């Protein structure tokens, strides 16, 4: 019976193509940097409804995963940043500060480009994964460098996404 089903399906015509359009795929950008002689890999993926950022100094490990959202109040024009740890260390305030810093900087870019909010949103929700080496965790210079390089990579991803559209 399966042979008959196969032959009748084959007679119906060629199978439909299941490849995705380049416009439907998330824009992904991966960069490697050296911060104080430590290899640091940064990945940015722009999805239609959120941003995924990853910073790792531990051979591609994800480490902690944070969810960061930005909300503007129409009542008193205030801005609220919500940072929560989804996976990983919950006792590290540095991770929450990094998440908020990145959200503040992305929200400041504004605009209606893919991955930049638009539609009245200040900033799409952000998933931030990071794994830092012990010697880099509490260093303010490393923190600032990571935020700057992550933003630079994010801006490159935005430009790449705009080129596809």
Tab-separated table of C-alpha atoms in Angstrom:
chain	number	residue	atom	x	y	z
A	1	UNK	CA	0.000	0.000	0.000
A	2	UNK	CA	2.815	2.386	0.718
A	3	UNK	CA	4.201	1.774	-2.782
A	4	UNK	CA	0.878	2.814	-4.297
A	5	UNK	CA	0.797	5.912	-2.116
A	6	UNK	CA	4.313	6.759	-3.207
A	7	UNK	CA	3.562	6.366	-6.887
A	8	UNK	CA	0.404	8.462	-6.722
A	9	UNK	CA	2.196	11.176	-4.734
A	10	UNK	CA	4.993	11.192	-7.302
A	11	UNK	CA	2.513	11.679	-10.121
A	12	UNK	CA	1.122	14.822	-8.470
A	13	UNK	CA	4.233	16.832	-9.350
A	14	UNK	CA	7.461	17.963	-7.733
A	15	UNK	CA	7.679	18.406	-3.981
A	16	UNK	CA	7.389	22.000	-2.764
A	17	UNK	CA	10.581	23.808	-1.828
A	18	UNK	CA	11.031	24.093	1.918
A	19	UNK	CA	13.833	26.647	1.964
A	20	UNK	CA	13.286	29.829	3.946
A	21	UNK	CA	13.443	33.272	2.476
A	22	UNK	CA	16.440	35.319	3.597
A	23	UNK	CA	13.987	37.946	4.872
A	24	UNK	CA	12.399	35.436	7.273
A	25	UNK	CA	15.673	34.371	8.893
A	26	UNK	CA	17.126	36.260	11.848
A	27	UNK	CA	20.124	38.451	11.171
A	28	UNK	CA	23.112	36.935	12.964
A	29	UNK	CA	26.527	38.453	13.459
A	30	UNK	CA	29.472	36.950	15.351
A	31	UNK	CA	32.650	38.842	16.183
A	32	UNK	CA	35.770	37.966	18.179
A	33	UNK	CA	37.673	40.594	20.133
A	34	UNK	CA	40.572	40.635	22.549
A	35	UNK	CA	39.815	42.417	25.815
A	36	UNK	CA	42.834	42.614	28.100
A	37	UNK	CA	44.342	39.640	26.235
A	38	UNK	CA	41.211	37.518	26.758
A	39	UNK	CA	39.412	36.273	23.636
A	40	UNK	CA	35.849	37.529	23.826
A	41	UNK	CA	33.225	36.306	21.362
A	42	UNK	CA	30.127	38.416	20.803
A	43	UNK	CA	27.056	37.226	18.936
A	44	UNK	CA	24.021	39.302	17.979
A	45	UNK	CA	20.854	37.789	16.518
A	46	UNK	CA	17.975	40.050	15.544
A	47	UNK	CA	14.638	38.243	15.530
A	48	UNK	CA	11.357	39.860	14.539
A	49	UNK	CA	10.208	40.057	18.163
A	50	UNK	CA	13.415	40.186	20.258
A	51	UNK	CA	17.171	40.545	20.325
A	52	UNK	CA	19.536	37.765	21.381
A	53	UNK	CA	22.991	38.847	22.549
A	54	UNK	CA	25.773	36.575	23.729
A	55	UNK	CA	29.145	37.472	25.214
A	56	UNK	CA	31.518	34.655	26.094
A	57	UNK	CA	35.119	34.322	27.157
A	58	UNK	CA	34.665	30.614	27.927
A	59	UNK	CA	34.962	28.846	24.556
A	60	UNK	CA	31.419	29.469	23.380
A	61	UNK	CA	29.653	28.617	26.637
A	62	UNK	CA	26.463	30.548	27.280
A	63	UNK	CA	26.807	30.972	31.050
A	64	UNK	CA	24.009	33.042	32.573
A	65	UNK	CA	20.938	33.979	30.552
A	66	UNK	CA	19.056	37.191	31.346
A	67	UNK	CA	15.788	38.592	30.093
A	68	UNK	CA	15.744	42.383	29.784
A	69	UNK	CA	12.731	44.482	28.836
A	70	UNK	CA	12.142	48.209	28.580
A	71	UNK	CA	8.780	49.837	29.179
A	72	UNK	CA	7.727	53.459	28.865
A	73	UNK	CA	4.847	54.742	30.970
A	74	UNK	CA	2.347	56.966	29.191
A	75	UNK	CA	1.087	58.238	32.543
A	76	UNK	CA	4.245	59.823	33.931
A	77	UNK	CA	6.720	59.471	31.014
A	78	UNK	CA	9.008	57.273	33.110
A	79	UNK	CA	11.037	54.381	31.738
A	80	UNK	CA	11.301	51.056	33.545
A	81	UNK	CA	13.981	48.413	32.956
A	82	UNK	CA	13.123	44.872	34.014
A	83	UNK	CA	16.069	42.493	34.318
A	84	UNK	CA	15.577	38.904	35.409
A	85	UNK	CA	17.912	35.926	35.464
A	86	UNK	CA	16.479	32.986	33.549
A	87	UNK	CA	19.457	30.633	33.911
A	88	UNK	CA	22.701	30.789	35.820
A	89	UNK	CA	24.035	32.879	38.681
A	90	UNK	CA	21.433	34.890	40.544
A	91	UNK	CA	23.835	36.343	43.101
A	92	UNK	CA	25.772	38.526	40.634
A	93	UNK	CA	24.606	42.148	40.528
A	94	UNK	CA	27.111	42.894	37.745
A	95	UNK	CA	25.045	40.847	35.310
A	96	UNK	CA	21.937	42.893	36.012
A	97	UNK	CA	23.885	46.131	35.638
A	98	UNK	CA	25.262	44.916	32.307
A	99	UNK	CA	21.786	43.957	31.115
A	100	UNK	CA	20.382	47.346	32.032
A	101	UNK	CA	23.311	49.244	30.472
A	102	UNK	CA	22.869	47.401	27.200
A	103	UNK	CA	19.093	47.961	27.193
A	104	UNK	CA	19.577	51.678	27.942
A	105	UNK	CA	22.037	52.052	25.085
A	106	UNK	CA	19.867	50.129	22.592
A	107	UNK	CA	16.738	52.052	23.647
A	108	UNK	CA	18.652	55.314	23.119
A	109	UNK	CA	19.209	54.337	19.472
A	110	UNK	CA	15.426	54.263	18.873
A	111	UNK	CA	14.088	54.211	15.342
A	112	UNK	CA	11.901	51.921	13.267
A	113	UNK	CA	14.613	49.634	11.898
A	114	UNK	CA	14.483	45.859	12.401
A	115	UNK	CA	15.597	44.952	15.892
A	116	UNK	CA	15.350	48.523	17.155
A	117	UNK	CA	11.884	48.667	18.592
A	118	UNK	CA	9.601	50.456	16.195
A	119	UNK	CA	5.830	50.171	16.428
A	120	UNK	CA	5.859	52.319	19.549
A	121	UNK	CA	8.241	49.975	21.377
A	122	UNK	CA	11.341	51.567	22.835
A	123	UNK	CA	13.360	48.410	22.542
A	124	UNK	CA	12.376	44.820	21.815
A	125	UNK	CA	12.901	42.346	24.661
A	126	UNK	CA	16.520	41.252	24.980
A	127	UNK	CA	17.896	37.837	25.852
A	128	UNK	CA	21.455	38.297	27.084
A	129	UNK	CA	23.769	35.359	27.596
A	130	UNK	CA	27.214	35.861	29.023
A	131	UNK	CA	30.070	33.844	30.429
A	132	UNK	CA	33.125	35.756	31.649
A	133	UNK	CA	36.419	34.501	32.999
A	134	UNK	CA	36.946	35.035	36.731
A	135	UNK	CA	39.660	37.682	36.244
A	136	UNK	CA	37.319	39.742	34.033
A	137	UNK	CA	34.142	39.576	36.143
A	138	UNK	CA	34.662	42.517	38.491
A	139	UNK	CA	36.853	44.708	36.282
A	140	UNK	CA	35.134	48.012	35.314
A	141	UNK	CA	37.378	48.440	32.244
A	142	UNK	CA	36.364	45.008	30.941
A	143	UNK	CA	32.705	45.813	31.661
A	144	UNK	CA	32.876	49.070	29.672
A	145	UNK	CA	34.755	47.411	26.806
A	146	UNK	CA	32.190	44.603	26.582
A	147	UNK	CA	29.266	47.036	26.517
A	148	UNK	CA	30.933	49.180	23.817
A	149	UNK	CA	31.902	46.209	21.639
A	150	UNK	CA	28.484	44.630	22.039
A	151	UNK	CA	26.838	47.876	20.940
A	152	UNK	CA	29.227	48.191	17.992
A	153	UNK	CA	28.369	44.621	16.905
A	154	UNK	CA	24.654	45.335	17.407
A	155	UNK	CA	24.882	48.401	15.137
A	156	UNK	CA	26.628	46.275	12.470
A	157	UNK	CA	23.805	43.713	12.712
A	158	UNK	CA	21.200	46.481	12.341
A	159	UNK	CA	22.969	47.714	9.206
A	160	UNK	CA	23.106	44.158	7.812
A	161	UNK	CA	19.377	43.641	8.546
A	162	UNK	CA	18.526	46.930	6.812
A	163	UNK	CA	20.493	45.812	3.731
A	164	UNK	CA	18.395	42.611	3.461
A	165	UNK	CA	15.062	44.460	3.606
